[in-house]
Amino acid sequence: MTFLEKTKRFFEPLKGAKTLVVLSILKFSCWAIFALVSVVLIRESVRLYWVWDSENIKMLMIYYGIFSSAYLLITWTLRMTDWPNLYYKIVDNIYKKYLWKLFFLDGNYLEKIGTGKCISILWAWEKAWVEWITSLIKEGTRITILLVFILYLFFRENFLFGIIFIGVLIVLHSIVIFADNIAHKYRKQRTEKKNEHTRQLVRLIMSRNEILQSWKIEYELIENSRIVQEIWDTNRGINNALYIIFNSVRIFIIILKLWLLGFLIYAGSNRIISFADLAWMLWLFLVFEWFMYDFVEFYKNFSKEFSDIEKIWEVFDFGPT
């Protein structure tokens, strides 16, 4: 399947739940905006304290109190939109589709897979699929709002800074996608090897007496070690790809830190920024650093689980009927 086909298939369980999706995005948007308002509050508090503008400090307290009250009211009203409402709507849609498909699959094909594995696919991988749809809505909303906010700040300060920032993000994204494609290949191999290992262990337990009587214990142990070694080899490939992903971001953050320190030395010697702006820049940098690491960690975990989600498609969507 192409990327667009996979994306469409991944979000297919959201069919008939558009209202819940919109309300969930609104709820998560409130979460993200509340965090950003806290950053702005720190900057304004430092600025007003530095010049000791008590009247505006009082107004800031009033505005923040009103905003916080509105935030609590909205989030309380929307508290059940993603979980349990959206969550179990997705669960219901998945079971409606794949239990229907189950009745029309070839009996020999199902017997070859095994009852236990069918139950495992429907329960475990359905659970992973649902959790990652809801997590993607949550994290995607938060990351999008934070990215828009950071872009706004860069473009507000200097248009060229904004263009450079977008260019760097595109390069980093390309590196992450390239490395993750390598990791995804190894993850699919690891999933197959783990399933093979599980089947072998089940066979060993069920055929224990037969193996003991035929003196095949050493052979079975060698086979088990072979599969474990193959799983280890796939994990080494995944580890190399993840090293590229995370250290590309770390190198970018290190360069950005060096640039920031150089700028602070220049700004401090020439007195071109205030103490409030300094606090704002440092706090904003921490927010940006958190955003970068959080995004990469989320992407890594999502792509790791996606190889398992694809398994339910392979078994039920492409099985013989």
GROMACS .gro file of C-alpha atoms in nm, residues 29 47 74 98 103 119 127 131 200 206 214 230 238 253 257:
model
   15
   29SER     CA    1  -0.605   2.265   2.172
   47ARG     CA    2   0.880   4.254   3.249
   74ILE     CA    3  -1.430   2.419   2.855
   98TYR     CA    4  -1.317  -0.720   1.123
  103PHE     CA    5  -1.704  -1.486   0.906
  119ILE     CA    6  -0.782  -1.362   1.931
  127LYS     CA    7  -0.602  -0.203   2.137
  131GLU     CA    8  -0.471   0.399   2.140
  200GLN     CA    9   0.800  -2.240   1.849
  206MET     CA   10   0.275  -2.901   2.361
  214SER     CA   11   1.316  -3.857   2.025
  230GLU     CA   12   1.766  -1.316   1.441
  238ILE     CA   13   1.658  -0.066   1.464
  253ILE     CA   14   1.987   2.147   1.941
  257LYS     CA   15   2.245   2.633   2.196
   0.00000   0.00000   0.00000
